[in-house]
Coordinates of C-alpha atoms and ligand atoms in Angstrom, one line a residue:
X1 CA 90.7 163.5 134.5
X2 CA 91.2 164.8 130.8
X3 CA 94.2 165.7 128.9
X4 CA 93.6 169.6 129.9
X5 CA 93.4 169.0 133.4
X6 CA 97.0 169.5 134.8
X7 CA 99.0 166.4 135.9
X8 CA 101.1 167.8 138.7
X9 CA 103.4 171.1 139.2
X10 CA 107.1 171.9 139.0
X11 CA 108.9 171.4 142.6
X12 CA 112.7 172.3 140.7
X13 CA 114.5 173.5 137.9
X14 CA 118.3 173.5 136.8
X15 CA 119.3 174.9 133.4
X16 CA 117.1 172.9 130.8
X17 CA 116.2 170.3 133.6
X18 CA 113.1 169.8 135.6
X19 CA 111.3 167.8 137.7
X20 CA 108.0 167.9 138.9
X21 CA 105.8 166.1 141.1
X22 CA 102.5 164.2 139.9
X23 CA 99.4 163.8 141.6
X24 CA 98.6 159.9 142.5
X25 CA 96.3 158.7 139.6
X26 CA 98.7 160.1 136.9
X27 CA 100.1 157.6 134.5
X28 CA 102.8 158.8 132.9
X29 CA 105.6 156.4 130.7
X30 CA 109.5 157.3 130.1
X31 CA 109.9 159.9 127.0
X32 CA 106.8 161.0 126.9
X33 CA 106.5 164.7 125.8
X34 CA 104.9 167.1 128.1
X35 CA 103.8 170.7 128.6
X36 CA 104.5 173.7 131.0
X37 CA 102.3 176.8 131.4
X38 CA 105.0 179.6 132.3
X39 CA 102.9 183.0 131.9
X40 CA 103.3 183.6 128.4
X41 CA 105.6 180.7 127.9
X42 CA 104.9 177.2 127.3
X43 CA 108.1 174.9 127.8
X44 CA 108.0 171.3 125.9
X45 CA 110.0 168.7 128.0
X46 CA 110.9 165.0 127.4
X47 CA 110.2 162.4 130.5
X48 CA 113.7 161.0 131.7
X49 CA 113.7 159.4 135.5
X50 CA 110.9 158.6 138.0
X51 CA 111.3 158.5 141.4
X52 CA 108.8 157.5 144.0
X53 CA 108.6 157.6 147.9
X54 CA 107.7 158.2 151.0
X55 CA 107.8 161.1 153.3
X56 CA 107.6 159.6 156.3
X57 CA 110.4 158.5 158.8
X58 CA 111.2 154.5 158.6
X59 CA 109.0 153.5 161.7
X60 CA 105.9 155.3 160.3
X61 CA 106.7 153.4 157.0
X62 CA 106.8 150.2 158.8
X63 CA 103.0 151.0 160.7
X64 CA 102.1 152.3 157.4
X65 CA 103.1 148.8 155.8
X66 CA 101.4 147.1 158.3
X67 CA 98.0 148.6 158.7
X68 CA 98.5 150.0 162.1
X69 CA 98.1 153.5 160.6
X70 CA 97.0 156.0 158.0
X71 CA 98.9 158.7 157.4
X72 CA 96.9 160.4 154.6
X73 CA 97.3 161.4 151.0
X74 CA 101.1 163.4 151.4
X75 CA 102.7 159.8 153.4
X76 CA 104.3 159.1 149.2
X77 CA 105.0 161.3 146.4
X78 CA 106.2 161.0 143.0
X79 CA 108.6 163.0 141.1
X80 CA 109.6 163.5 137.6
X81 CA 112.3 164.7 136.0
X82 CA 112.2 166.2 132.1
X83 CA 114.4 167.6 130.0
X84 CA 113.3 170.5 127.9
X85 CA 113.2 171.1 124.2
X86 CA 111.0 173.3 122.9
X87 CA 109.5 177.0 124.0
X88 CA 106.6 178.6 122.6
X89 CA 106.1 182.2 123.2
X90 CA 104.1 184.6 121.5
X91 CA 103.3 182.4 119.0
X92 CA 106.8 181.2 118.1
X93 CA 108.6 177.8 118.9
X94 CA 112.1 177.6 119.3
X95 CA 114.8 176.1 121.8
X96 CA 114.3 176.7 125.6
X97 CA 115.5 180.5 126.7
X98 CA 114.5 179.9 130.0
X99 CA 113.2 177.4 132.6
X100 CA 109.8 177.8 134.0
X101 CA 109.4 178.6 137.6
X102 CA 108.6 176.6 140.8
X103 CA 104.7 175.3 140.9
X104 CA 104.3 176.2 136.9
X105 CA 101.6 173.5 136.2
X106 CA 102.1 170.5 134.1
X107 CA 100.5 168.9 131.3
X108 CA 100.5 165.7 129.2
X109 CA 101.1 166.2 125.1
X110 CA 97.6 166.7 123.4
X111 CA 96.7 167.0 119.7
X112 CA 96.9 170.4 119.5
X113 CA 100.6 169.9 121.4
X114 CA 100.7 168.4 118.2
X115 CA 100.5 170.6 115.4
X116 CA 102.5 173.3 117.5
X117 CA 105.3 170.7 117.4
X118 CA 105.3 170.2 113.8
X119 CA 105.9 166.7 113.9
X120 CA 103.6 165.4 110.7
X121 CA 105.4 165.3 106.7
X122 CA 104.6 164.2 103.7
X123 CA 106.1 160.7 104.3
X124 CA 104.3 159.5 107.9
X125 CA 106.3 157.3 109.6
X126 CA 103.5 157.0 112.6
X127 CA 102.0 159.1 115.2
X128 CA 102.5 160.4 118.4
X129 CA 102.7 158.3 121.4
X130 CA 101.7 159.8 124.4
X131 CA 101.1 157.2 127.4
X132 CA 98.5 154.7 126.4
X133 CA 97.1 157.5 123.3
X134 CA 97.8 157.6 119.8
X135 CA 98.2 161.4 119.0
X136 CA 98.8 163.1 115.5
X137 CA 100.3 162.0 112.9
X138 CA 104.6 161.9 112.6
X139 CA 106.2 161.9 109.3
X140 CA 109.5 163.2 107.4
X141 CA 109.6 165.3 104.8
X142 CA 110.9 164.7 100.9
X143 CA 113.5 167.2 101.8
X144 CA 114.6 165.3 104.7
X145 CA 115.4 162.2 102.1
X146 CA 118.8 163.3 100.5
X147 CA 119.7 164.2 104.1
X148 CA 120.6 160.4 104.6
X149 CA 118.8 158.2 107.3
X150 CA 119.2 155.2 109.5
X151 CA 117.0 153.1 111.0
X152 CA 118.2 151.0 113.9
X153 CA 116.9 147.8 116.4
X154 CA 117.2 144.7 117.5
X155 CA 115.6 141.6 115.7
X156 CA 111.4 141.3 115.6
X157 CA 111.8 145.5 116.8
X158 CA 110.1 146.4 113.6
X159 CA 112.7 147.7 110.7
X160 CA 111.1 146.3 107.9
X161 CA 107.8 146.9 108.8
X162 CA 109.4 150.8 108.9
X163 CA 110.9 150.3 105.7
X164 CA 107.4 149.3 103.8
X165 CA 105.6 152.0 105.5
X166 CA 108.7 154.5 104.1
X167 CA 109.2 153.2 100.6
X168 CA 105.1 152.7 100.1
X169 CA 105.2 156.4 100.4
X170 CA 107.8 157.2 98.1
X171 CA 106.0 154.8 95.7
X172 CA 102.6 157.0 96.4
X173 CA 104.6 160.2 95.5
X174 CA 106.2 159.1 92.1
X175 CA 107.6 160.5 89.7
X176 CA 108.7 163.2 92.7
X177 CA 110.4 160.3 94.3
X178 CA 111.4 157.1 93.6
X179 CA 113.0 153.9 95.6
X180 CA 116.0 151.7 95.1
X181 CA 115.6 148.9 98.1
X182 CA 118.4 146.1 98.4
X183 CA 116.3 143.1 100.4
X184 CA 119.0 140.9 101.5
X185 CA 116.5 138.3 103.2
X186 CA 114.0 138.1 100.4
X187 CA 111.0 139.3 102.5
X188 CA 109.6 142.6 100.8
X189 CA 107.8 141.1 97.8
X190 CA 105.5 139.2 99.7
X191 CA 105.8 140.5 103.4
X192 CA 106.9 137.4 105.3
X193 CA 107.5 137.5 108.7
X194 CA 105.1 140.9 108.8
X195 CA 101.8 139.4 110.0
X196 CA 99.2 139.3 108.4
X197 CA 101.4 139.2 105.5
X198 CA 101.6 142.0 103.1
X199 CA 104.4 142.9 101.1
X200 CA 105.0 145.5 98.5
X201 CA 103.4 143.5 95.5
X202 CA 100.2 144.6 97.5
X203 CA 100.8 148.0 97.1
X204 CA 97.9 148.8 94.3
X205 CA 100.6 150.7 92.4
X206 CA 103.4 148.1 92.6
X207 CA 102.8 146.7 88.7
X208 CA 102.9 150.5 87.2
X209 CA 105.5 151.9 89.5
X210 CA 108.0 149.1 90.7
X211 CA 109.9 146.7 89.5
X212 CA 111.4 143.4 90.9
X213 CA 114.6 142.1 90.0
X214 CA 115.5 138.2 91.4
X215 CA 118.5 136.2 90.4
X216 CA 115.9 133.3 90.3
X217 CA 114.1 134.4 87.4
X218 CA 118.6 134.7 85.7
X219 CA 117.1 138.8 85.2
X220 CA 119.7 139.7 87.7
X221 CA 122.7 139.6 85.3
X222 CA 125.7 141.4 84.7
X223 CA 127.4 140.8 81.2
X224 CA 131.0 140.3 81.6
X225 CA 131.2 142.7 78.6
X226 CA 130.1 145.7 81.1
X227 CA 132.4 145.2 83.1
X228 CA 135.8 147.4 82.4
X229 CA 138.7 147.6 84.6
X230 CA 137.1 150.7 86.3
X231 CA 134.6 148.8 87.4
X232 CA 137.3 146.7 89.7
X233 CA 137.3 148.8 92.9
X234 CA 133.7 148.3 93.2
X235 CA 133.5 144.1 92.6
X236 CA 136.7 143.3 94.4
X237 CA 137.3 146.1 97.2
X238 CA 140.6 144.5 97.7
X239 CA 142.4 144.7 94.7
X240 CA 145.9 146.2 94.1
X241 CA 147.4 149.0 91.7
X242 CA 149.6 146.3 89.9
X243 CA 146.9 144.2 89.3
X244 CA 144.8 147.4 88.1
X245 CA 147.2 148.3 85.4
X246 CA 147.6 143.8 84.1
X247 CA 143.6 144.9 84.3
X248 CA 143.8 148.1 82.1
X249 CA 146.3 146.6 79.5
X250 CA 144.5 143.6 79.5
X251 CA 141.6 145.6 78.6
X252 CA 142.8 147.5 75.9
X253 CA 144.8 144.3 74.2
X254 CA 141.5 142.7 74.3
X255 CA 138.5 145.0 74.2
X256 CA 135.4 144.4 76.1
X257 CA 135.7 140.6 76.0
X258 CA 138.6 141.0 78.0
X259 CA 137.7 138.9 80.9
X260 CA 136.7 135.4 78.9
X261 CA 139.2 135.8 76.8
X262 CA 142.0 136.5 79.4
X263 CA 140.9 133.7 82.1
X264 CA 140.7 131.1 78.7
X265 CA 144.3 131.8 77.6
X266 CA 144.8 131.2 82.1
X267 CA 143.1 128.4 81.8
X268 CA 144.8 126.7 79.1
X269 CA 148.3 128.1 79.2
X270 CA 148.8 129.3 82.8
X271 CA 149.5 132.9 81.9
X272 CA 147.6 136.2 79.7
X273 CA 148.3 137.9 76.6
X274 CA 150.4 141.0 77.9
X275 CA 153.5 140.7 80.0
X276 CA 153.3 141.4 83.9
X277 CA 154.5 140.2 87.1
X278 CA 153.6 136.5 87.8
X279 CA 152.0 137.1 91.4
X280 CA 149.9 140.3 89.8
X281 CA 148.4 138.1 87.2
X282 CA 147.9 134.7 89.6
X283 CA 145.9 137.5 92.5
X284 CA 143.3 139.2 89.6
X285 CA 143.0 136.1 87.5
X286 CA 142.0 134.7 90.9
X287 CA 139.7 137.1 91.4
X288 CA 137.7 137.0 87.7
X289 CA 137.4 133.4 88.6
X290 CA 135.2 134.2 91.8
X291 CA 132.6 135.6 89.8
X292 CA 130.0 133.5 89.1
X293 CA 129.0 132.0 85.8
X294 CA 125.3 132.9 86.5
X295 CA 125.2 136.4 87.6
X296 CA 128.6 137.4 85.3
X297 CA 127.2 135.8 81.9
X298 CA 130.2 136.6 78.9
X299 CA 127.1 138.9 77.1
X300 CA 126.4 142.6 76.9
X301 CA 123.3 143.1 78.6
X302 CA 123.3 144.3 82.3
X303 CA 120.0 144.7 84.6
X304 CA 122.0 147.9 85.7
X305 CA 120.9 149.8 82.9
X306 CA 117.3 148.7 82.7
X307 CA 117.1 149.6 86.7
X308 CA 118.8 153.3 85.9
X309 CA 116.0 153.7 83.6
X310 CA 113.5 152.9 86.0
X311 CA 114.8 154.8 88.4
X312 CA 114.7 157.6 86.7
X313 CA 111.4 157.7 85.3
X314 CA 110.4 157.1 89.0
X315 CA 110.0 153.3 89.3
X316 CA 110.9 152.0 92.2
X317 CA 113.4 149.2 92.1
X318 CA 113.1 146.3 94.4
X319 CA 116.5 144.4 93.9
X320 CA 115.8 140.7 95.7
X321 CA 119.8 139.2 96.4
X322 CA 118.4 136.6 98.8
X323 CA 120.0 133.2 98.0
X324 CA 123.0 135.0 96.8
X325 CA 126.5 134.2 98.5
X326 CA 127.6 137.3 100.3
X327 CA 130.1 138.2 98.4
X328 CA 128.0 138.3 95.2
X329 CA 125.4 140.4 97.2
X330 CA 128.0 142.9 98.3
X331 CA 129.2 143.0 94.7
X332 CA 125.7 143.7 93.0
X333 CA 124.3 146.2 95.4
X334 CA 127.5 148.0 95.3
X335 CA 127.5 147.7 91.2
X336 CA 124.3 149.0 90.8
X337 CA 124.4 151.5 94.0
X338 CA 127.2 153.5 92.1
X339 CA 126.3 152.9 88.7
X340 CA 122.8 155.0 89.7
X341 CA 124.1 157.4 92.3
X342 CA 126.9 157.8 89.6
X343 CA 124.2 158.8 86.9
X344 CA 123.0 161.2 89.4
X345 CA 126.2 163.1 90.4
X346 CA 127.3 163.3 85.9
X347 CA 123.5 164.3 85.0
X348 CA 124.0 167.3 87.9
X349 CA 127.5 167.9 86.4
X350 CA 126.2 168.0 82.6
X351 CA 122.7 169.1 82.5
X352 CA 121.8 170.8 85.2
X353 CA 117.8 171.4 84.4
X354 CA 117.7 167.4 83.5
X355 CA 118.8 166.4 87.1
X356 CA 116.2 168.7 88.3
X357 CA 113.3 166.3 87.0
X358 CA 115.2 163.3 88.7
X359 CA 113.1 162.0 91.3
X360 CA 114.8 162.3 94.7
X361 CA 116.0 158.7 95.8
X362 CA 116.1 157.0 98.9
X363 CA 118.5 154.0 98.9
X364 CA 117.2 151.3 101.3
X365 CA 120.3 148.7 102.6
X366 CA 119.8 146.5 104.8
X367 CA 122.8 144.9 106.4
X368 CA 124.4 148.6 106.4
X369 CA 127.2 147.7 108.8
X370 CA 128.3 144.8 106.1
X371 CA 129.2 147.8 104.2
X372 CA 129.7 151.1 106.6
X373 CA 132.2 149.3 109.0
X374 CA 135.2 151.1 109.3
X375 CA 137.1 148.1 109.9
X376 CA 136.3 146.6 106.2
X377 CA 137.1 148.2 103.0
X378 CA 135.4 151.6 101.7
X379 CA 132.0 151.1 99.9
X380 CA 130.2 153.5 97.7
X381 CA 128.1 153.5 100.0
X382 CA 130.1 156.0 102.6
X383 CA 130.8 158.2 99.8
X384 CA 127.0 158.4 99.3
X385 CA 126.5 159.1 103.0
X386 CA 129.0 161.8 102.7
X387 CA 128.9 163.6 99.8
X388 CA 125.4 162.6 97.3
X389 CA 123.4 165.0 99.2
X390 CA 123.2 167.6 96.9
X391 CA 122.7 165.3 93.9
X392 CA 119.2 164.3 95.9
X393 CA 120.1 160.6 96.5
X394 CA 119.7 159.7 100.1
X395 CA 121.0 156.4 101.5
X396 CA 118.8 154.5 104.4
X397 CA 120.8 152.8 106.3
X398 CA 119.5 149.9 108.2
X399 CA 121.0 147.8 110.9
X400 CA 120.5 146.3 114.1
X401 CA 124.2 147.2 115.2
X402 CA 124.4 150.6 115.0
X403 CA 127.8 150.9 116.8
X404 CA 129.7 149.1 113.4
X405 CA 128.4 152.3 111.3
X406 CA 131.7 154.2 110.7
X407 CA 131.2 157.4 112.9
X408 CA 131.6 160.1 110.3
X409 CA 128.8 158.3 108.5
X410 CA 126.8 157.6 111.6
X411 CA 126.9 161.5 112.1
X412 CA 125.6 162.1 108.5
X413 CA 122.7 160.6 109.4
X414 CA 120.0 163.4 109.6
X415 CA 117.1 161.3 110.5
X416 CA 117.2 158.4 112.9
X417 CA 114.1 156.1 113.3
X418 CA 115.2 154.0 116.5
X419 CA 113.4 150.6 117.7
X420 CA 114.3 148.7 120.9
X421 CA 117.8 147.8 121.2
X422 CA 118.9 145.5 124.4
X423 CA 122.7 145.4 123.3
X424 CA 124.6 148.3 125.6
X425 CA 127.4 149.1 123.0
X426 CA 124.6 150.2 120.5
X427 CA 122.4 152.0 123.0
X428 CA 125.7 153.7 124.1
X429 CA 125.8 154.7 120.9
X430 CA 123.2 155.5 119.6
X431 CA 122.9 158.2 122.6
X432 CA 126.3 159.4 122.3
X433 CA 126.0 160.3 119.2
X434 CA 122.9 161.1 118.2
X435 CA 121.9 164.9 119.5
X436 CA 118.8 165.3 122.2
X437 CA 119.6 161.7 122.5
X438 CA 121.6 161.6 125.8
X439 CA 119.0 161.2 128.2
X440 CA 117.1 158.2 126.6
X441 CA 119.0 155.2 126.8
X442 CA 116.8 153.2 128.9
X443 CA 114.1 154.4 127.1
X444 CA 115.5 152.3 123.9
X445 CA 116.2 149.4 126.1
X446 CA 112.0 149.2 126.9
X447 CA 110.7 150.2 123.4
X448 CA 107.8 147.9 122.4
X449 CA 107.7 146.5 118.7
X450 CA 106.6 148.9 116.5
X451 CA 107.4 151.9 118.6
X452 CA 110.6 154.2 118.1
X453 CA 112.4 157.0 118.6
X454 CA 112.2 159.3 115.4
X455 CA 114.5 162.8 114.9
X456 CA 114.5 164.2 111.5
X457 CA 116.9 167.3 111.7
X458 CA 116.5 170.2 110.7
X459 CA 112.2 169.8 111.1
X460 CA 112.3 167.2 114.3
X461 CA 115.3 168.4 116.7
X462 CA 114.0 166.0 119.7
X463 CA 113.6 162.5 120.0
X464 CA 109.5 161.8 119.1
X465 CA 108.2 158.8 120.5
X466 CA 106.5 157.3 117.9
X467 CA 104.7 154.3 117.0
X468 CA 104.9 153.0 113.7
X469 CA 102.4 152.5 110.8
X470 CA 101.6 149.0 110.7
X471 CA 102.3 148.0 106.9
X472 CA 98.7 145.7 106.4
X473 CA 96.9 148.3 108.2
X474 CA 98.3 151.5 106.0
X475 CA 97.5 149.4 102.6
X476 CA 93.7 148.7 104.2
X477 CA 93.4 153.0 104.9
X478 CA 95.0 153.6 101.7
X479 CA 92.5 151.7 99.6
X480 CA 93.4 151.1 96.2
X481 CA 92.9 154.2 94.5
X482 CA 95.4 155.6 91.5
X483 CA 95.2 153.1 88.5
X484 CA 96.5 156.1 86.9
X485 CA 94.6 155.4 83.6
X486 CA 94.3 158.2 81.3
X487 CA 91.2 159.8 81.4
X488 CA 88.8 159.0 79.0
X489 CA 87.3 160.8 76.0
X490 CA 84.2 162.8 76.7
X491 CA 80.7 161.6 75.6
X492 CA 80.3 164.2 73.1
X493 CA 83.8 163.8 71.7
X494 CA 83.0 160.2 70.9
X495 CA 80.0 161.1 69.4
X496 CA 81.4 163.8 66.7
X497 CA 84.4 161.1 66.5
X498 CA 81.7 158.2 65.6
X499 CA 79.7 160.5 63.3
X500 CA 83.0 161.5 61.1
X501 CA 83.7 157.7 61.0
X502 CA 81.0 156.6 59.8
X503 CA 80.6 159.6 57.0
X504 CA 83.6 157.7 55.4
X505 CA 82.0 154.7 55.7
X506 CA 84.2 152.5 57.4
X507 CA 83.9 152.1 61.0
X508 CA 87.1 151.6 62.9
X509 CA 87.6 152.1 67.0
X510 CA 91.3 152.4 67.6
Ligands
ATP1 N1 104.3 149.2 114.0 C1 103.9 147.9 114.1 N2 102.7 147.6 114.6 C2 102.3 146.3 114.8 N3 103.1 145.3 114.5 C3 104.3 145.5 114.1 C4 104.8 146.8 113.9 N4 106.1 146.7 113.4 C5 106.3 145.4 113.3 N5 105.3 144.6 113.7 C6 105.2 143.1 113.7 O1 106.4 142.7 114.4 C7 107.0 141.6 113.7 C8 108.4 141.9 113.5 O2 108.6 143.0 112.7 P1 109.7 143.2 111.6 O3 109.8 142.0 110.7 O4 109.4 144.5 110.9 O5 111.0 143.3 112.5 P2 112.5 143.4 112.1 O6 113.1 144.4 113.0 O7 112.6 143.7 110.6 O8 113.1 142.0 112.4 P3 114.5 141.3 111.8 O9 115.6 142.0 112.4 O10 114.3 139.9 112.3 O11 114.4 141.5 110.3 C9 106.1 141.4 112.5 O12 105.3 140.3 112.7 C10 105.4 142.6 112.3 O13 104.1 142.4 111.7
MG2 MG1 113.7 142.7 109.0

């Protein structure tokens, strides 16, 4: 059979559901995408539910069973149910009008299916999976990064894998775009756990267009002299108005060497040098103990500033806070999340035409219910999620517990890339509230590795079965092209260039 030959015909419809029954040799698989022929419709439907059986009464079953008779090809059937998405008439696609009508043939997805449905961008995230068949090319588009993302699944499913292919891609399309990833586990550099083992230092662009920032290497440091009170809410999420204003007078009896100066008068005479209220000054002198000698050196340089430089000349930052104790991770990625998205929202503000050659970035954070749960204290990154859109800085959240993502963030999330996920509080979910995703719970429950569920509104409004770009295999198809080096002087150029030279008889190459 081929993929134009039809797989079965429509036995019932009911507003935008159908079901259909499929002739015996037909191997179909749950979500997959198919096609109706409706006179001068086409429908596009979503598989949903199975269901096979018999037509026969019990007895014949049972003589069936046994071999005592043959009761021909129509003794079992199997139907299909399908929800539709997408209609195509005269030429133009847009969501169902209609139903198609009873014995409307049936098709599986094919390539040209495809590019009706849109489905590739400039940032592929896979292709098409359609059965046992790799179909065309999936992808998001640039646009589609500021609209915020998420990319959900259990452990092994395949996130970081998704989140090399991603960010490889906004590497390839620098200065246009440009990365800020958080790696919590210390895995991107190099690639461990993705076998065979590539990471982004084998991107052939990563020494012009990234940079890697480790607290191993004592790079990843935040002078304490960078750090004024404003700066509080972000480090210590917790902290209280009294101990704000000790903070701010602090601050300005003391300049920007406010902190070591006012934990060295603690230290030795168990108060500070401005009068407050005893429990105000024991709570945030406890709190400029915490930070670490290491990360929070008494000096004025901060990796902040180098990475907002970086950033915006479109190198991508890979920010490495494996090894770090949580709280210090939580309190650099949220420093340096805000000090950049920050940058974007005042450059927008003041100088409108220089925010326009920003690149558009796409924060990567793993971990993202550490810092989206609505139980724990506000983060920057929420307000990122909810209101950085239009200053072109996109957050990619990425977690395998979806259900801890604060709802009003959760439904900020204009593209969702979703790997297999056994736990039934995240499937519920993820289905509840993601749109077309209602019918496909099981369908998360019996994703493979590597294969997903991608919707990318306003391009993708269905759930694509896709599976993913494997990382090694992307970096062997991409080759290692674009050194970038400048192009060099023509021949004759040289040759005029020479001849001058040596006319004033000195020869010099610079
Ligand atoms: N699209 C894919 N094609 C082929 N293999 C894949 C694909 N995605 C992931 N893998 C393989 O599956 C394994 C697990 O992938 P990965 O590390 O990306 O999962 P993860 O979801 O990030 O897991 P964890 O939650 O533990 O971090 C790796 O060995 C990787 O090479
Ligand atoms: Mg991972």
């Amino acid at each position: 059979m081929t993929s134009t030959d039809p797989i079965g015909f429509i036995c019932g419809t009911k507003g935008d559901s159908i079901s259909f029954l499929v002739k015996k040799d037909v191997c179909l698989s749950f979500g997959q995408i198919v096609r109706i022929e409706s006179g001068e419709r086409s429908f596009y439907g979503r598989v949903v539910n199975s269901e096979s059986s018999s037509t026969l009464e019990l007895i014949e079953q049972l003589r069936e069973a046994e071999g005592k008779e043959a009761f021909g090809p129509y003794s079992a059937y199997r139907s299909v149910d399908a929800i539709l998405f997408l209609e195509k008439r005269l030429g133009k696609v847009r969501s169902p009008t209609f139903n198609p009508n009873y014995r409307d043939k049936v098709y599986t997805a094919s390539e040209e299916d495809c590019s009706i449905l849109r489905l590739s961008g400039e940032l592929e995230v896979g292709r098409l999976r359609s059965e046992d068949q790799l179909l065309g090319s999936v992808g998001i588009n640039i646009e589609a990064v500021p609209r915020m993302m998420g990319m959900f699944g259990m452990t092994g499913s395949g996130k970081t894998n998704t989140e090399l292919i991603l960010n490889a891609q906004i590497i390839d399309n620098s200065p246009k775009t440009v990365a800020l990833i958080f790696d919590f586990a210390g895995q991107l550099l190099e690639g461990k756990e993705i076998n065979p083992q590539r990471g982004l230092k084998d991107h052939p662009l990563f020494h012009s267009k990234v940079r890697y920032y480790s607290s191993r290497d004592g790079k990843m440091a935040v002078g304490l002299h960078t750090i004024t009170p404003g700066k509080l809410d972000t480090l210590f999420p917790d902290i209280q108005p009294p101990q704000k204003r000790l903070a701010w007078a602090l601050y300005k009896h003391l300049g920007a060497a406010w902190i070591e100066n006012a934990r060295e008068t603690y230290r030795t005479g168990g108060n500070v040098e401005v009068r407050a209220n005893k429990s105000a000054v024991e709570a945030l002198m406890q709190k400029l103990a915490s930070l670490p000698h290491d990360l929070f050196p008494p000096s004025n340089y901060t990796f902040i500033d180098n990475a907002l430089q970086n950033v915006c000349k479109g190198v991508t930052c890979l920010v490495d806070i494996s090894g770090l104790r949580s709280e210090d991770q939580n309190r650099i990625v949220c420093l340096l999340a805000s000090a950049i998205a920050e940058h974007y929202k005042r450059v927008w503000e003041e100088n409108y035409e220089e925010w326009r050659k920003l690149p558009t970035l796409l924060i990567t954070l793993e971990e993202a219910h550490e810092f989206l749960d609505p139980n724990k204290p506000r983060t920057i990154f929420s307000d990122i999620a909810l209101t950085y859109r239009k200053y072109r800085v996109g957050l990619n959240a990425v977690t395998p517990r979806p259900s801890r993502i604060n709802f009003d963030v959760f439904a900020e999330l204009w593209t969702k890339v979703i790997m297999k996920t056994e736990l039934k509080k995240d499937r519920i979910y993820l289905t509840e509230n993601t749109p077309y995703m209602e019918y496909s719970e099981t369908e998360i429950k019996m994703l493979d590795v590597g294969e997903a569920l991608l919707i990318s509104e306003p391009k993708i409004k269905f759930a694509v079965p896709v599976k993913v770009a494997h990382y090694p295999e992307y970096l062997d198809k991409r080759g290692k092209a674009d050194y970038e080096l400048p192009d060099s002087l023509k021949l004759s150029e040289m040759d005029d260039r020479l001849k001058r030279l040596s006319g004033q008889g000195k020869l010099s190459l610079e």
